[in-house]
Amino acid sequence: MATLLISDLHLHPGAPAITEDFLRWLDERASDADALYILGDFFEAWIGDDLLDLGDADPTGTAPLARRVISALKALADAGTRLYLMHGNRDFLLGERFAREAGATLLPDPSLVTLGDERVLLMHGDSLCTRDEAYMAFRSQSRDPEWQAQILAMPIPERLELARQLREHSGEANTNKAEDIMDVTPEDVVQALHAHGVTTLIHGHTHRPDVHDLEVDGQAARRFVLGDWQPGVGWEIEAAPGQDLTLRRITLSE
Ligand code: MN
């Protein structure tokens, strides 16, 4: 049985084709998997799980989209696929309620897991982009539980306005093009693998899908980078016992 990993779908009401492609991929591809890991930036923006209560009254249109995604994930979970969600820099407010309704487990970033026959370090990837000092400062603030609780206590219209302001003041947040996203710092990749005692890292975030060979403590190591999904095209990693990890570009619709 295979395990699948994806990231950076950036689901958004403004890009309905990606949601349709994803729901079809779940049904046709992921339903055969024993586990599915979604490594962050699943949604382009997430201001709190209580958005789900707005339903069709959500002015951003995210709530109805998220409801469809939740019921598709729940169907998969009920049919026996284990689901894991990691936060990205866009959807770090995705909460326990979303996970529970979707039948998924929220994973900390980083997480060490066994895929196929090997121990693998999973991350979203933004924590490795340490040369972006302004973002790293925002990251430590935005992952602080007290700060999150304050934000979540704000009325939804205020949170929507705050999200809009954050997008305006962050160059990276305005675009999903790889050239506008800072790449990882190579030394921090080596340090992360060393610290966890493993030689394989899988992450997304940078929108630079690739497999990089490197060396950690004199041992050969690898960094797999998942790509972002675009209409018609996605990226997945497949892990299965007795088989090497495979990064694959997938055609989702013609
Ligand atoms: Mn990201």
PDB file of C-alpha atoms and ligand atoms in Angstrom:
ATOM      1  CA  MET A   1       0.000   0.000   0.000  1.00  0.00           C
ATOM      2  CA  ALA A   2       1.278   3.420  -0.925  1.00  0.00           C
ATOM      3  CA  THR A   3       1.519   6.632   1.030  1.00  0.00           C
ATOM      4  CA  LEU A   4       1.043   9.898  -0.862  1.00  0.00           C
ATOM      5  CA  LEU A   5       2.330  13.371  -0.002  1.00  0.00           C
ATOM      6  CA  ILE A   6       1.229  16.671  -1.516  1.00  0.00           C
ATOM      7  CA  SER A   7       1.524  20.353  -0.583  1.00  0.00           C
ATOM      8  CA  ASP A   8       0.853  23.909  -1.691  1.00  0.00           C
ATOM      9  CA  LEU A   9      -2.521  23.475  -3.354  1.00  0.00           C
ATOM     10  CA  HIS A  10      -3.385  27.027  -2.279  1.00  0.00           C
ATOM     11  CA  LEU A  11      -7.100  26.184  -2.578  1.00  0.00           C
ATOM     12  CA  HIS A  12      -9.025  29.371  -3.173  1.00  0.00           C
ATOM     13  CA  PRO A  13     -12.474  30.324  -4.519  1.00  0.00           C
ATOM     14  CA  GLY A  14     -10.673  32.338  -7.216  1.00  0.00           C
ATOM     15  CA  ALA A  15      -9.089  29.180  -8.677  1.00  0.00           C
ATOM     16  CA  PRO A  16     -11.999  26.693  -8.801  1.00  0.00           C
ATOM     17  CA  ALA A  17     -10.262  24.382 -11.308  1.00  0.00           C
ATOM     18  CA  ILE A  18      -7.643  23.385  -8.723  1.00  0.00           C
ATOM     19  CA  THR A  19     -10.352  22.400  -6.234  1.00  0.00           C
ATOM     20  CA  GLU A  20     -12.104  20.303  -8.895  1.00  0.00           C
ATOM     21  CA  ASP A  21      -8.778  18.685  -9.895  1.00  0.00           C
ATOM     22  CA  PHE A  22      -7.995  17.962  -6.260  1.00  0.00           C
ATOM     23  CA  LEU A  23     -11.389  16.408  -5.525  1.00  0.00           C
ATOM     24  CA  ARG A  24     -11.042  14.167  -8.600  1.00  0.00           C
ATOM     25  CA  TRP A  25      -7.464  13.241  -7.609  1.00  0.00           C
ATOM     26  CA  LEU A  26      -8.704  12.323  -4.112  1.00  0.00           C
ATOM     27  CA  ASP A  27     -11.354  10.069  -5.564  1.00  0.00           C
ATOM     28  CA  GLU A  28      -9.319   8.439  -8.334  1.00  0.00           C
ATOM     29  CA  ARG A  29      -5.836   8.345  -6.830  1.00  0.00           C
ATOM     30  CA  ALA A  30      -5.704   8.968  -3.099  1.00  0.00           C
ATOM     31  CA  SER A  31      -8.567   6.588  -2.304  1.00  0.00           C
ATOM     32  CA  ASP A  32      -6.145   3.695  -2.931  1.00  0.00           C
ATOM     33  CA  ALA A  33      -3.526   5.070  -0.545  1.00  0.00           C
ATOM     34  CA  ASP A  34      -3.129   3.937   3.022  1.00  0.00           C
ATOM     35  CA  ALA A  35      -2.110   7.430   4.068  1.00  0.00           C
ATOM     36  CA  LEU A  36      -2.151  10.964   2.658  1.00  0.00           C
ATOM     37  CA  TYR A  37       0.024  13.784   3.991  1.00  0.00           C
ATOM     38  CA  ILE A  38      -0.817  17.392   3.071  1.00  0.00           C
ATOM     39  CA  LEU A  39       2.264  19.452   3.945  1.00  0.00           C
ATOM     40  CA  GLY A  40       0.863  22.947   4.247  1.00  0.00           C
ATOM     41  CA  ASP A  41      -0.590  25.808   2.243  1.00  0.00           C
ATOM     42  CA  PHE A  42      -3.525  23.536   1.503  1.00  0.00           C
ATOM     43  CA  PHE A  43      -5.588  26.745   1.524  1.00  0.00           C
ATOM     44  CA  GLU A  44      -4.461  30.088   0.127  1.00  0.00           C
ATOM     45  CA  ALA A  45      -5.800  31.769   3.267  1.00  0.00           C
ATOM     46  CA  TRP A  46      -7.416  30.575   6.494  1.00  0.00           C
ATOM     47  CA  ILE A  47      -8.669  32.965   9.187  1.00  0.00           C
ATOM     48  CA  GLY A  48     -10.074  30.381  11.612  1.00  0.00           C
ATOM     49  CA  ASP A  49     -12.284  27.297  11.618  1.00  0.00           C
ATOM     50  CA  ASP A  50     -15.332  29.333  12.694  1.00  0.00           C
ATOM     51  CA  LEU A  51     -15.412  30.616   9.111  1.00  0.00           C
ATOM     52  CA  LEU A  52     -17.093  27.274   8.340  1.00  0.00           C
ATOM     53  CA  ASP A  53     -20.202  28.454  10.228  1.00  0.00           C
ATOM     54  CA  LEU A  54     -20.731  31.270   7.723  1.00  0.00           C
ATOM     55  CA  GLY A  55     -21.505  28.842   4.919  1.00  0.00           C
ATOM     56  CA  ASP A  56     -22.729  30.699   1.849  1.00  0.00           C
ATOM     57  CA  ALA A  57     -22.645  33.973   3.829  1.00  0.00           C
ATOM     58  CA  ASP A  58     -18.820  33.935   3.780  1.00  0.00           C
ATOM     59  CA  PRO A  59     -17.937  37.007   1.661  1.00  0.00           C
ATOM     60  CA  THR A  60     -14.665  35.362   0.569  1.00  0.00           C
ATOM     61  CA  GLY A  61     -16.393  32.188  -0.664  1.00  0.00           C
ATOM     62  CA  THR A  62     -13.901  30.049   1.256  1.00  0.00           C
ATOM     63  CA  ALA A  63     -16.450  28.411   3.573  1.00  0.00           C
ATOM     64  CA  PRO A  64     -18.483  26.548   0.894  1.00  0.00           C
ATOM     65  CA  LEU A  65     -15.256  25.423  -0.797  1.00  0.00           C
ATOM     66  CA  ALA A  66     -13.850  24.206   2.513  1.00  0.00           C
ATOM     67  CA  ARG A  67     -17.085  22.324   3.283  1.00  0.00           C
ATOM     68  CA  ARG A  68     -16.767  20.356   0.027  1.00  0.00           C
ATOM     69  CA  VAL A  69     -13.124  19.615   0.765  1.00  0.00           C
ATOM     70  CA  ILE A  70     -13.927  18.497   4.326  1.00  0.00           C
ATOM     71  CA  SER A  71     -16.634  16.084   3.196  1.00  0.00           C
ATOM     72  CA  ALA A  72     -14.382  14.588   0.505  1.00  0.00           C
ATOM     73  CA  LEU A  73     -11.552  14.142   3.010  1.00  0.00           C
ATOM     74  CA  LYS A  74     -13.939  12.637   5.558  1.00  0.00           C
ATOM     75  CA  ALA A  75     -15.208  10.103   2.999  1.00  0.00           C
ATOM     76  CA  LEU A  76     -11.608   9.089   2.303  1.00  0.00           C
ATOM     77  CA  ALA A  77     -10.816   8.822   6.025  1.00  0.00           C
ATOM     78  CA  ASP A  78     -13.957   6.745   6.622  1.00  0.00           C
ATOM     79  CA  ALA A  79     -12.876   4.402   3.814  1.00  0.00           C
ATOM     80  CA  GLY A  80      -9.577   3.775   5.612  1.00  0.00           C
ATOM     81  CA  THR A  81      -7.010   6.301   4.341  1.00  0.00           C
ATOM     82  CA  ARG A  82      -5.147   7.967   7.220  1.00  0.00           C
ATOM     83  CA  LEU A  83      -5.017  11.745   6.707  1.00  0.00           C
ATOM     84  CA  TYR A  84      -2.381  14.132   8.060  1.00  0.00           C
ATOM     85  CA  LEU A  85      -2.335  17.916   7.766  1.00  0.00           C
ATOM     86  CA  MET A  86       0.643  20.186   8.411  1.00  0.00           C
ATOM     87  CA  HIS A  87       0.317  23.959   8.578  1.00  0.00           C
ATOM     88  CA  GLY A  88       1.854  26.224   5.960  1.00  0.00           C
ATOM     89  CA  ASN A  89       2.561  29.933   6.125  1.00  0.00           C
ATOM     90  CA  ARG A  90      -0.872  30.649   4.606  1.00  0.00           C
ATOM     91  CA  ASP A  91      -3.099  28.331   6.624  1.00  0.00           C
ATOM     92  CA  PHE A  92      -1.390  28.290  10.033  1.00  0.00           C
ATOM     93  CA  LEU A  93      -4.773  29.027  11.672  1.00  0.00           C
ATOM     94  CA  LEU A  94      -6.287  25.789  10.393  1.00  0.00           C
ATOM     95  CA  GLY A  95      -7.440  24.200  13.624  1.00  0.00           C
ATOM     96  CA  GLU A  96      -8.507  21.052  15.442  1.00  0.00           C
ATOM     97  CA  ARG A  97     -12.117  21.505  14.374  1.00  0.00           C
ATOM     98  CA  PHE A  98     -11.223  21.422  10.682  1.00  0.00           C
ATOM     99  CA  ALA A  99      -9.042  18.372  11.278  1.00  0.00           C
ATOM    100  CA  ARG A 100     -11.717  16.566  13.293  1.00  0.00           C
ATOM    101  CA  GLU A 101     -14.461  17.207  10.737  1.00  0.00           C
ATOM    102  CA  ALA A 102     -12.162  16.055   7.921  1.00  0.00           C
ATOM    103  CA  GLY A 103     -11.100  12.914   9.816  1.00  0.00           C
ATOM    104  CA  ALA A 104      -7.501  14.136   9.759  1.00  0.00           C
ATOM    105  CA  THR A 105      -4.690  14.559  12.271  1.00  0.00           C
ATOM    106  CA  LEU A 106      -2.782  17.850  12.553  1.00  0.00           C
ATOM    107  CA  LEU A 107       0.958  17.229  12.386  1.00  0.00           C
ATOM    108  CA  PRO A 108       3.542  19.496  14.005  1.00  0.00           C
ATOM    109  CA  ASP A 109       6.186  21.071  11.750  1.00  0.00           C
ATOM    110  CA  PRO A 110       8.671  19.393  11.700  1.00  0.00           C
ATOM    111  CA  SER A 111       7.502  15.793  12.060  1.00  0.00           C
ATOM    112  CA  LEU A 112       9.506  12.600  11.843  1.00  0.00           C
ATOM    113  CA  VAL A 113       7.571   9.736  10.210  1.00  0.00           C
ATOM    114  CA  THR A 114       8.206   6.315   8.699  1.00  0.00           C
ATOM    115  CA  LEU A 115       7.415   6.151   4.982  1.00  0.00           C
ATOM    116  CA  GLY A 116       7.847   2.836   3.232  1.00  0.00           C
ATOM    117  CA  ASP A 117      11.079   1.573   4.763  1.00  0.00           C
ATOM    118  CA  GLU A 118      12.663   4.800   5.921  1.00  0.00           C
ATOM    119  CA  ARG A 119      12.508   7.487   8.562  1.00  0.00           C
ATOM    120  CA  VAL A 120      11.744  10.812   6.892  1.00  0.00           C
ATOM    121  CA  LEU A 121      11.623  14.395   8.158  1.00  0.00           C
ATOM    122  CA  LEU A 122       8.543  16.322   6.990  1.00  0.00           C
ATOM    123  CA  MET A 123       8.298  20.114   6.994  1.00  0.00           C
ATOM    124  CA  HIS A 124       6.287  22.768   5.207  1.00  0.00           C
ATOM    125  CA  GLY A 125       9.601  24.423   4.306  1.00  0.00           C
ATOM    126  CA  ASP A 126       9.141  28.057   5.319  1.00  0.00           C
ATOM    127  CA  SER A 127      11.138  27.543   8.524  1.00  0.00           C
ATOM    128  CA  LEU A 128      14.184  26.779   6.340  1.00  0.00           C
ATOM    129  CA  CYS A 129      13.983  30.107   4.474  1.00  0.00           C
ATOM    130  CA  THR A 130      15.971  31.852   7.193  1.00  0.00           C
ATOM    131  CA  ARG A 131      17.468  34.535   4.931  1.00  0.00           C
ATOM    132  CA  ASP A 132      14.038  36.197   4.881  1.00  0.00           C
ATOM    133  CA  GLU A 133      14.462  37.857   8.266  1.00  0.00           C
ATOM    134  CA  ALA A 134      11.225  39.849   8.161  1.00  0.00           C
ATOM    135  CA  TYR A 135       9.255  36.688   7.429  1.00  0.00           C
ATOM    136  CA  MET A 136      11.050  34.711  10.148  1.00  0.00           C
ATOM    137  CA  ALA A 137      10.053  37.384  12.673  1.00  0.00           C
ATOM    138  CA  PHE A 138       6.438  37.178  11.504  1.00  0.00           C
ATOM    139  CA  ARG A 139       6.627  33.391  11.594  1.00  0.00           C
ATOM    140  CA  SER A 140       7.625  33.233  15.251  1.00  0.00           C
ATOM    141  CA  GLN A 141       4.876  35.711  16.141  1.00  0.00           C
ATOM    142  CA  SER A 142       2.211  33.944  14.097  1.00  0.00           C
ATOM    143  CA  ARG A 143       3.001  30.519  15.598  1.00  0.00           C
ATOM    144  CA  ASP A 144       2.701  31.840  19.156  1.00  0.00           C
ATOM    145  CA  PRO A 145      -0.437  30.318  20.726  1.00  0.00           C
ATOM    146  CA  GLU A 146      -1.212  33.558  22.613  1.00  0.00           C
ATOM    147  CA  TRP A 147      -1.040  35.649  19.442  1.00  0.00           C
ATOM    148  CA  GLN A 148      -3.209  33.095  17.648  1.00  0.00           C
ATOM    149  CA  ALA A 149      -5.787  33.136  20.450  1.00  0.00           C
ATOM    150  CA  GLN A 150      -5.954  36.944  20.244  1.00  0.00           C
ATOM    151  CA  ILE A 151      -6.477  36.831  16.485  1.00  0.00           C
ATOM    152  CA  LEU A 152      -9.112  34.095  16.708  1.00  0.00           C
ATOM    153  CA  ALA A 153     -10.994  36.142  19.310  1.00  0.00           C
ATOM    154  CA  MET A 154     -11.436  38.983  16.811  1.00  0.00           C
ATOM    155  CA  PRO A 155     -14.734  39.210  14.892  1.00  0.00           C
ATOM    156  CA  ILE A 156     -14.539  37.568  11.456  1.00  0.00           C
ATOM    157  CA  PRO A 157     -14.791  40.866   9.468  1.00  0.00           C
ATOM    158  CA  GLU A 158     -11.799  42.238  11.408  1.00  0.00           C
ATOM    159  CA  ARG A 159      -9.823  39.078  10.736  1.00  0.00           C
ATOM    160  CA  LEU A 160     -10.608  39.279   7.021  1.00  0.00           C
ATOM    161  CA  GLU A 161      -9.353  42.867   7.015  1.00  0.00           C
ATOM    162  CA  LEU A 162      -6.195  41.884   8.913  1.00  0.00           C
ATOM    163  CA  ALA A 163      -5.516  39.075   6.427  1.00  0.00           C
ATOM    164  CA  ARG A 164      -5.919  41.557   3.574  1.00  0.00           C
ATOM    165  CA  GLN A 165      -3.467  43.972   5.228  1.00  0.00           C
ATOM    166  CA  LEU A 166      -0.921  41.203   5.846  1.00  0.00           C
ATOM    167  CA  ARG A 167      -1.097  40.253   2.176  1.00  0.00           C
ATOM    168  CA  GLU A 168      -0.531  43.873   1.152  1.00  0.00           C
ATOM    169  CA  HIS A 169       2.498  44.275   3.393  1.00  0.00           C
ATOM    170  CA  SER A 170       4.186  41.037   2.412  1.00  0.00           C
ATOM    171  CA  GLY A 171       5.722  40.789  -1.033  1.00  0.00           C
ATOM    172  CA  GLU A 172       5.751  37.008  -0.886  1.00  0.00           C
ATOM    173  CA  ALA A 173       2.106  36.810   0.065  1.00  0.00           C
ATOM    174  CA  ASN A 174       1.010  38.646  -3.066  1.00  0.00           C
ATOM    175  CA  THR A 175       2.264  36.015  -5.435  1.00  0.00           C
ATOM    176  CA  ASN A 176       2.793  32.309  -5.648  1.00  0.00           C
ATOM    177  CA  LYS A 177       5.607  32.447  -8.205  1.00  0.00           C
ATOM    178  CA  ALA A 178       8.744  30.555  -7.198  1.00  0.00           C
ATOM    179  CA  GLU A 179      11.017  33.505  -8.047  1.00  0.00           C
ATOM    180  CA  ASP A 180       9.158  35.630  -5.492  1.00  0.00           C
ATOM    181  CA  ILE A 181       9.495  33.058  -2.708  1.00  0.00           C
ATOM    182  CA  MET A 182      12.802  32.875  -0.861  1.00  0.00           C
ATOM    183  CA  ASP A 183      14.539  29.495  -1.249  1.00  0.00           C
ATOM    184  CA  VAL A 184      15.785  27.412   1.668  1.00  0.00           C
ATOM    185  CA  THR A 185      19.152  28.095   3.319  1.00  0.00           C
ATOM    186  CA  PRO A 186      21.306  25.019   2.473  1.00  0.00           C
ATOM    187  CA  GLU A 187      23.089  25.022   5.868  1.00  0.00           C
ATOM    188  CA  ASP A 188      19.738  24.952   7.665  1.00  0.00           C
ATOM    189  CA  VAL A 189      18.642  21.910   5.636  1.00  0.00           C
ATOM    190  CA  VAL A 190      21.779  20.039   6.702  1.00  0.00           C
ATOM    191  CA  GLN A 191      21.304  21.184  10.302  1.00  0.00           C
ATOM    192  CA  ALA A 192      17.663  19.988  10.364  1.00  0.00           C
ATOM    193  CA  LEU A 193      18.587  16.533   9.016  1.00  0.00           C
ATOM    194  CA  HIS A 194      21.532  16.290  11.421  1.00  0.00           C
ATOM    195  CA  ALA A 195      19.387  17.317  14.399  1.00  0.00           C
ATOM    196  CA  HIS A 196      16.801  14.622  13.621  1.00  0.00           C
ATOM    197  CA  GLY A 197      19.335  11.942  12.710  1.00  0.00           C
ATOM    198  CA  VAL A 198      17.825  11.199   9.293  1.00  0.00           C
ATOM    199  CA  THR A 199      18.977  11.523   5.697  1.00  0.00           C
ATOM    200  CA  THR A 200      15.697  12.291   3.939  1.00  0.00           C
ATOM    201  CA  LEU A 201      13.700  15.515   4.066  1.00  0.00           C
ATOM    202  CA  ILE A 202      10.417  16.232   2.280  1.00  0.00           C
ATOM    203  CA  HIS A 203       8.992  19.740   2.133  1.00  0.00           C
ATOM    204  CA  GLY A 204       7.042  22.129  -0.075  1.00  0.00           C
ATOM    205  CA  HIS A 205       6.602  25.902   0.172  1.00  0.00           C
ATOM    206  CA  THR A 206       9.272  27.083  -2.281  1.00  0.00           C
ATOM    207  CA  HIS A 207       7.356  25.993  -5.414  1.00  0.00           C
ATOM    208  CA  ARG A 208      10.619  24.577  -6.745  1.00  0.00           C
ATOM    209  CA  PRO A 209       9.838  20.850  -7.181  1.00  0.00           C
ATOM    210  CA  ASP A 210      13.032  18.809  -7.343  1.00  0.00           C
ATOM    211  CA  VAL A 211      15.129  16.124  -5.658  1.00  0.00           C
ATOM    212  CA  HIS A 212      18.448  17.399  -4.275  1.00  0.00           C
ATOM    213  CA  ASP A 213      21.371  15.167  -3.278  1.00  0.00           C
ATOM    214  CA  LEU A 214      23.394  16.394  -0.331  1.00  0.00           C
ATOM    215  CA  GLU A 215      25.664  15.154   2.429  1.00  0.00           C
ATOM    216  CA  VAL A 216      24.928  15.110   6.131  1.00  0.00           C
ATOM    217  CA  ASP A 217      27.567  13.936   8.633  1.00  0.00           C
ATOM    218  CA  GLY A 218      29.449  12.203   5.787  1.00  0.00           C
ATOM    219  CA  GLN A 219      26.348  10.313   4.651  1.00  0.00           C
ATOM    220  CA  ALA A 220      24.425  10.719   1.401  1.00  0.00           C
ATOM    221  CA  ALA A 221      21.148  12.522   2.010  1.00  0.00           C
ATOM    222  CA  ARG A 222      18.239  13.765  -0.070  1.00  0.00           C
ATOM    223  CA  ARG A 223      15.838  16.699  -0.032  1.00  0.00           C
ATOM    224  CA  PHE A 224      12.567  16.173  -1.889  1.00  0.00           C
ATOM    225  CA  VAL A 225      10.668  19.363  -2.753  1.00  0.00           C
ATOM    226  CA  LEU A 226       6.985  19.087  -3.619  1.00  0.00           C
ATOM    227  CA  GLY A 227       5.615  21.533  -6.184  1.00  0.00           C
ATOM    228  CA  ASP A 228       2.587  23.787  -5.987  1.00  0.00           C
ATOM    229  CA  TRP A 229      -0.598  22.836  -7.813  1.00  0.00           C
ATOM    230  CA  GLN A 230      -1.777  24.789 -10.816  1.00  0.00           C
ATOM    231  CA  PRO A 231      -4.938  24.237 -12.873  1.00  0.00           C
ATOM    232  CA  GLY A 232      -4.428  20.876 -14.572  1.00  0.00           C
ATOM    233  CA  VAL A 233      -1.048  20.100 -12.996  1.00  0.00           C
ATOM    234  CA  GLY A 234      -0.096  18.867  -9.538  1.00  0.00           C
ATOM    235  CA  TRP A 235       2.802  17.192  -7.733  1.00  0.00           C
ATOM    236  CA  GLU A 236       2.837  14.149  -5.497  1.00  0.00           C
ATOM    237  CA  ILE A 237       5.388  11.978  -3.740  1.00  0.00           C
ATOM    238  CA  GLU A 238       4.667   8.281  -3.498  1.00  0.00           C
ATOM    239  CA  ALA A 239       6.220   6.133  -0.787  1.00  0.00           C
ATOM    240  CA  ALA A 240       5.807   2.371  -0.648  1.00  0.00           C
ATOM    241  CA  PRO A 241       7.715  -0.485   1.008  1.00  0.00           C
ATOM    242  CA  GLY A 242      10.501  -1.864  -1.171  1.00  0.00           C
ATOM    243  CA  GLN A 243      10.362   1.086  -3.530  1.00  0.00           C
ATOM    244  CA  ASP A 244      12.341   4.347  -3.671  1.00  0.00           C
ATOM    245  CA  LEU A 245      10.496   7.591  -2.885  1.00  0.00           C
ATOM    246  CA  THR A 246       9.154   9.039  -6.137  1.00  0.00           C
ATOM    247  CA  LEU A 247       8.430  12.707  -6.866  1.00  0.00           C
ATOM    248  CA  ARG A 248       5.955  12.894  -9.716  1.00  0.00           C
ATOM    249  CA  ARG A 249       4.396  15.691 -11.768  1.00  0.00           C
ATOM    250  CA  ILE A 250       0.781  14.701 -12.346  1.00  0.00           C
ATOM    251  CA  THR A 251      -1.566  15.768 -15.093  1.00  0.00           C
ATOM    252  CA  LEU A 252      -4.944  16.421 -13.490  1.00  0.00           C
ATOM    253  CA  SER A 253      -7.117  17.509 -16.374  1.00  0.00           C
ATOM    254  CA  GLU A 254      -6.707  18.160 -20.079  1.00  0.00           C
TER     255      GLU A 254
HETATM  256 MN    MN B   1       4.195  28.150   1.858  1.00  0.00          MN
END
